[in-house]
CSV table of C-alpha atoms and ligand atoms in Angstrom, one decimal:
chain,number,residue,atom,x,y,z
A,599,MET,CA,-5.9,-4.9,-1.7
A,600,ARG,CA,-4.8,-4.4,-5.0
A,601,PRO,CA,-5.5,-7.3,-7.5
A,602,LEU,CA,-2.8,-9.7,-9.2
A,603,ILE,CA,-3.6,-8.7,-12.9
A,604,VAL,CA,-0.9,-10.6,-15.6
A,605,ILE,CA,-1.4,-8.9,-19.2
A,606,GLY,CA,0.1,-10.7,-21.9
A,607,ASN,CA,1.3,-7.9,-25.3
A,608,TRP,CA,1.8,-9.6,-28.0
A,609,LYS,CA,3.4,-6.8,-30.0
A,610,MET,CA,3.0,-6.9,-33.4
A,611,ASN,CA,2.9,-11.7,-33.5
A,612,GLY,CA,0.1,-13.9,-33.8
A,613,ASN,CA,-2.4,-14.9,-36.7
A,614,LEU,CA,-5.1,-16.2,-37.0
A,615,ALA,CA,-4.1,-19.7,-36.8
A,616,SER,CA,-1.1,-19.8,-33.4
A,617,ASN,CA,-3.8,-17.7,-32.3
A,618,GLN,CA,-6.9,-19.7,-32.2
A,619,ASP,CA,-4.6,-22.4,-30.9
A,620,TRP,CA,-3.4,-19.8,-28.2
A,621,ILE,CA,-6.7,-19.4,-26.3
A,622,LYS,CA,-8.4,-22.8,-27.2
A,623,THR,CA,-5.0,-23.9,-24.8
A,624,VAL,CA,-4.8,-21.6,-21.7
A,625,ALA,CA,-8.9,-22.3,-22.1
A,626,ARG,CA,-8.0,-25.7,-20.8
A,627,GLY,CA,-5.6,-23.9,-18.5
A,628,MET,CA,-7.3,-22.2,-17.3
A,629,GLU,CA,-10.5,-24.1,-16.7
A,630,ARG,CA,-8.7,-26.8,-14.2
A,631,GLY,CA,-8.6,-23.7,-11.7
A,632,MET,CA,-6.7,-20.0,-11.1
A,633,PRO,CA,-5.7,-18.4,-7.7
A,634,SER,CA,-8.7,-16.1,-7.1
A,635,GLY,CA,-8.2,-12.2,-6.8
A,636,ARG,CA,-6.2,-12.0,-10.2
A,637,LYS,CA,-7.0,-10.6,-13.5
A,638,TYR,CA,-6.1,-11.6,-16.7
A,639,ALA,CA,-6.4,-10.2,-20.0
A,640,VAL,CA,-4.7,-10.7,-23.7
A,641,CYS,CA,-3.7,-7.9,-26.0
A,642,PRO,CA,-3.1,-8.8,-29.2
A,643,PRO,CA,-2.5,-7.2,-32.5
A,644,PHE,CA,-5.2,-4.8,-33.9
A,645,PRO,CA,-6.0,-7.0,-36.8
A,646,TYR,CA,-7.1,-9.9,-34.4
A,647,LEU,CA,-9.3,-8.8,-31.6
A,648,SER,CA,-12.3,-9.4,-33.8
A,649,GLN,CA,-10.8,-13.5,-34.0
A,650,CYS,CA,-9.6,-13.4,-30.2
A,651,ALA,CA,-12.7,-11.6,-28.6
A,652,GLY,CA,-15.1,-14.5,-30.6
A,653,LEU,CA,-12.9,-17.6,-29.2
A,654,ILE,CA,-13.4,-16.3,-26.0
A,655,LYS,CA,-16.9,-16.0,-25.7
A,656,ASP,CA,-17.2,-18.6,-27.2
A,657,ILE,CA,-15.3,-20.4,-25.3
A,658,SER,CA,-17.3,-18.5,-22.4
A,659,LEU,CA,-13.1,-17.5,-21.5
A,660,ALA,CA,-14.5,-16.1,-18.2
A,661,PHE,CA,-11.0,-15.8,-16.5
A,662,LEU,CA,-9.9,-14.1,-20.2
A,663,SER,CA,-10.0,-9.7,-20.9
A,664,LEU,CA,-9.4,-8.1,-24.4
A,665,GLY,CA,-6.8,-5.7,-24.2
A,666,ALA,CA,-4.5,-3.7,-26.8
A,667,GLN,CA,-2.3,-2.3,-27.7
A,668,ASP,CA,-2.5,1.5,-28.0
A,669,ALA,CA,-6.0,3.5,-29.2
A,670,SER,CA,-5.3,7.2,-30.5
A,671,ALA,CA,-5.2,10.5,-28.7
A,672,HIS,CA,-8.1,11.6,-31.4
A,673,ILE,CA,-12.3,11.0,-30.9
A,674,ALA,CA,-13.4,10.6,-34.9
A,675,GLY,CA,-11.6,11.5,-38.2
A,676,ALA,CA,-8.6,11.6,-40.8
A,677,TYR,CA,-5.9,10.5,-38.8
A,678,THR,CA,-5.3,7.9,-41.5
A,679,GLY,CA,-3.4,4.5,-39.9
A,680,GLU,CA,-5.1,5.3,-36.2
A,681,VAL,CA,-7.5,3.6,-34.0
A,682,ALA,CA,-10.4,5.3,-32.1
A,683,ALA,CA,-10.9,3.9,-28.5
A,684,SER,CA,-13.9,3.8,-29.7
A,685,MET,CA,-14.0,1.2,-31.8
A,686,LEU,CA,-11.3,-1.1,-29.1
A,687,LYS,CA,-14.4,-0.7,-26.3
A,688,GLU,CA,-16.7,-1.8,-29.6
A,689,MET,CA,-14.3,-4.8,-30.7
A,690,GLY,CA,-14.6,-6.0,-26.4
A,691,CYS,CA,-11.5,-5.0,-25.3
A,692,GLN,CA,-11.6,-3.8,-21.2
A,693,TYR,CA,-7.7,-2.7,-20.7
A,694,VAL,CA,-5.6,-0.3,-23.9
A,695,ILE,CA,-1.9,0.2,-23.1
A,696,VAL,CA,-0.5,3.4,-24.1
A,697,GLY,CA,2.6,4.6,-24.2
A,698,HIS,CA,4.7,1.9,-24.4
A,699,SER,CA,9.2,2.7,-24.9
A,700,GLU,CA,8.7,1.2,-27.9
A,701,ARG,CA,5.9,4.1,-28.8
A,702,ARG,CA,8.4,6.0,-27.6
A,703,GLN,CA,10.9,5.2,-28.9
A,704,MET,CA,9.9,5.0,-32.0
A,705,HIS,CA,7.3,6.7,-32.9
A,706,GLN,CA,8.3,9.5,-31.3
A,707,GLU,CA,5.5,9.6,-28.4
A,708,VAL,CA,5.5,11.6,-25.8
A,709,ASP,CA,4.2,11.8,-22.2
A,710,GLU,CA,1.1,14.6,-23.2
A,711,ALA,CA,0.5,12.6,-26.0
A,712,VAL,CA,0.4,9.2,-23.7
A,713,ALA,CA,-1.7,10.9,-21.4
A,714,ALA,CA,-4.3,12.3,-23.6
A,715,LYS,CA,-3.8,8.1,-24.9
A,716,ALA,CA,-5.1,7.8,-21.5
A,717,LEU,CA,-8.1,10.3,-21.8
A,718,GLN,CA,-9.5,8.4,-24.9
A,719,VAL,CA,-9.8,4.8,-23.4
A,720,LEU,CA,-11.2,6.5,-20.6
A,721,ASP,CA,-13.4,8.4,-21.8
A,722,ALA,CA,-14.4,5.5,-24.0
A,723,GLY,CA,-15.4,3.0,-20.5
A,724,MET,CA,-11.9,1.7,-20.3
A,725,THR,CA,-8.6,0.8,-18.3
A,726,PRO,CA,-5.5,2.2,-19.9
A,727,VAL,CA,-2.1,1.0,-19.0
A,728,ILE,CA,0.2,4.1,-18.4
A,729,CYS,CA,3.4,2.6,-19.3
A,730,VAL,CA,6.8,4.6,-18.3
A,731,GLY,CA,10.7,2.9,-18.2
A,732,GLU,CA,14.3,4.8,-18.0
A,733,THR,CA,16.8,3.8,-20.3
A,734,ALA,CA,20.2,1.6,-19.6
A,735,ASP,CA,21.8,5.1,-20.0
A,736,GLU,CA,19.6,6.5,-17.2
A,737,ARG,CA,19.4,3.8,-14.9
A,738,ASN,CA,23.6,3.9,-14.9
A,739,SER,CA,23.8,7.7,-14.6
A,740,GLY,CA,22.1,7.2,-11.5
A,741,ARG,CA,18.9,8.8,-13.0
A,742,ALA,CA,16.0,6.1,-13.1
A,743,GLU,CA,13.4,7.2,-10.5
A,744,GLU,CA,13.4,10.9,-11.7
A,745,VAL,CA,12.9,10.2,-15.0
A,746,VAL,CA,10.2,7.7,-13.9
A,747,CYS,CA,8.7,10.0,-11.6
A,748,GLY,CA,9.2,13.1,-14.3
A,749,GLN,CA,6.6,10.6,-16.8
A,750,ILE,CA,4.4,10.4,-13.5
A,751,ALA,CA,4.1,13.7,-12.5
A,752,LYS,CA,2.7,14.4,-16.5
A,753,GLN,CA,1.0,12.2,-15.7
A,754,VAL,CA,-0.4,13.1,-13.0
A,755,SER,CA,-1.0,17.0,-14.1
A,756,VAL,CA,-3.1,15.5,-17.2
A,757,LEU,CA,-5.3,12.8,-15.3
A,758,GLN,CA,-5.0,13.9,-11.9
A,759,ASP,CA,-8.4,11.3,-10.2
A,760,ARG,CA,-8.6,9.6,-13.1
A,761,LEU,CA,-5.5,8.5,-12.7
A,762,ALA,CA,-7.6,6.4,-9.8
A,763,ASP,CA,-9.3,3.9,-12.8
A,764,CYS,CA,-5.2,3.6,-15.1
A,765,LEU,CA,-3.1,0.6,-14.5
A,766,ILE,CA,0.6,1.9,-14.1
A,767,ALA,CA,3.5,-0.4,-15.9
A,768,TYR,CA,6.9,-0.4,-15.1
A,769,GLU,CA,9.1,-1.7,-17.9
A,770,PRO,CA,12.6,-0.4,-17.4
A,771,ILE,CA,13.9,-0.4,-21.7
A,772,TRP,CA,17.2,-2.0,-21.0
A,773,ALA,CA,14.6,-5.2,-18.6
A,774,ILE,CA,12.7,-5.6,-22.7
A,775,GLY,CA,13.6,-8.3,-25.0
A,776,THR,CA,16.6,-8.5,-23.4
A,777,GLY,CA,15.9,-11.7,-21.1
A,778,LYS,CA,18.0,-9.0,-18.6
A,779,VAL,CA,15.3,-9.0,-15.8
A,780,ALA,CA,15.4,-6.7,-12.8
A,781,SER,CA,15.8,-7.9,-9.8
A,782,ALA,CA,13.0,-8.3,-7.7
A,783,GLN,CA,13.7,-5.5,-5.3
A,784,VAL,CA,14.8,-2.6,-8.0
A,785,ALA,CA,11.4,-3.4,-9.3
A,786,GLN,CA,10.7,-3.3,-5.9
A,787,ASP,CA,12.2,0.2,-5.3
A,788,MET,CA,11.1,1.6,-8.8
A,789,HIS,CA,7.5,0.5,-7.6
A,790,HIS,CA,7.5,2.2,-4.5
A,791,ALA,CA,9.1,5.3,-5.7
A,792,ILE,CA,6.2,5.4,-8.1
A,793,ARG,CA,3.2,5.2,-5.1
A,794,HIS,CA,5.7,7.6,-3.3
A,795,GLN,CA,5.1,10.1,-6.3
A,796,LEU,CA,1.2,9.0,-6.9
A,797,ALA,CA,0.4,10.1,-2.9
A,798,GLU,CA,1.9,13.5,-3.0
A,799,PHE,CA,-1.0,13.8,-5.5
A,800,ASP,CA,-4.5,12.1,-3.1
A,801,GLU,CA,-2.7,9.0,-1.1
A,802,ASP,CA,-5.9,7.0,-2.1
A,803,VAL,CA,-5.2,7.0,-5.9
A,804,ALA,CA,-2.2,5.8,-5.0
A,805,ALA,CA,-3.2,3.0,-2.8
A,806,HIS,CA,-5.6,2.2,-5.6
A,807,VAL,CA,-3.5,1.8,-7.9
A,808,ALA,CA,-1.9,-1.1,-9.5
A,809,ILE,CA,1.5,-1.6,-10.6
A,810,LEU,CA,2.5,-3.6,-12.5
A,811,TYR,CA,5.8,-4.8,-14.0
A,812,GLY,CA,7.2,-5.6,-17.2
A,813,GLY,CA,10.8,-6.3,-19.3
A,814,SER,CA,12.0,-10.0,-19.3
A,815,VAL,CA,8.5,-11.5,-17.7
A,816,LYS,CA,9.5,-15.2,-17.0
A,817,PRO,CA,7.8,-18.3,-15.4
A,818,ASP,CA,11.4,-18.7,-13.8
A,819,ASN,CA,10.8,-15.5,-11.9
A,820,ALA,CA,7.6,-14.3,-11.6
A,821,VAL,CA,7.4,-15.6,-8.4
A,822,GLU,CA,10.2,-14.0,-6.7
A,823,LEU,CA,8.8,-10.8,-9.4
A,824,PHE,CA,4.9,-11.0,-7.6
A,825,ALA,CA,5.9,-10.8,-3.9
A,826,MET,CA,7.0,-7.3,-3.3
A,827,PRO,CA,4.7,-5.2,-1.9
A,828,ASP,CA,4.4,-3.0,-4.6
A,829,ILE,CA,4.2,-5.2,-7.7
A,830,ASP,CA,1.0,-6.6,-8.4
A,831,GLY,CA,1.6,-7.4,-11.3
A,832,GLY,CA,3.0,-8.5,-15.1
A,833,LEU,CA,2.9,-7.0,-18.3
A,834,VAL,CA,4.4,-9.9,-20.2
A,835,GLY,CA,6.2,-9.8,-23.5
A,836,GLY,CA,8.2,-12.2,-25.4
A,837,ALA,CA,7.2,-14.9,-22.7
A,838,SER,CA,2.8,-14.7,-23.2
A,839,LEU,CA,3.6,-15.8,-27.1
A,840,ASN,CA,3.5,-19.6,-25.0
A,841,PRO,CA,0.0,-20.5,-23.7
A,842,GLN,CA,1.3,-22.6,-21.1
A,843,ASP,CA,4.5,-20.1,-20.0
A,844,PHE,CA,2.0,-17.8,-20.3
A,845,LEU,CA,-0.2,-20.0,-18.7
A,846,ALA,CA,2.4,-20.8,-15.4
A,847,ILE,CA,3.4,-16.6,-15.1
A,848,CYS,CA,-0.7,-16.3,-14.3
A,849,GLN,CA,-0.5,-19.3,-11.5
A,850,ALA,CA,2.7,-17.5,-10.5
B,352,13P,P1,8.9,-8.9,-22.5
B,352,13P,O1,8.9,-9.4,-22.6
B,352,13P,O2,9.4,-9.9,-24.3
B,352,13P,O3,10.8,-8.1,-21.7
B,352,13P,O4,8.6,-7.7,-22.8
B,352,13P,C1,8.0,-6.6,-21.7
B,352,13P,C2,6.9,-6.1,-22.5
B,352,13P,O5,7.6,-5.0,-23.5
B,352,13P,C3,6.2,-6.0,-22.6
B,352,13P,O6,5.1,-4.6,-22.7
């Protein structure tokens, strides 16, 4: 049985004061009890990882893990502005998002670089959250499944068996930050196609890997999405900034 996982991606938002309020509010909510067999994480911007790790530790917030939004494809060296996976591990991260569409689109990240980042994250002892997804044009021209399964195939060719230790996040680009959520059935169909693609490589890996949905997840659509057989949780952007909304999604 795959656990349900909810991960908040704050993107480039937050500050010292609001982060503290967020963690304290989520802690109070989680202490009142959470559904069992689920995992939760939050991915603040790099400079706040240390602050958030400290707060989570001080409050003994056992339910919540820490994640980062990206990692370098390199181990160490002359890569100005980049952050190595080993550094994220030292800061207390358990998850690292790689290949988010905002990085693919704004920083020209290609599948090979995404796989190289995932390998660094795995080697450092954390779980990569590998993002895939199609644009509106690709969906409207009937190529959504081909594009997404092509992205998965590239990851399979590099990561092979190590995919068993990764998470996949299906994030249709047209649904990110737009309020236009994929219907539960549209999302389920793509998650099923992704699992089928993974099964062509290895049935066990396909059965084991959690596939999260991302794109305008909100408290009022999370229940329907998470009830789908191949949707194993959510990667939540905008709604994760509000601690009450994040809690409501975690409890969905
Ligand atoms: P929104 O939830 O704001 O649509 O963002 C989704 C996302 O990109 C999470 O990584």
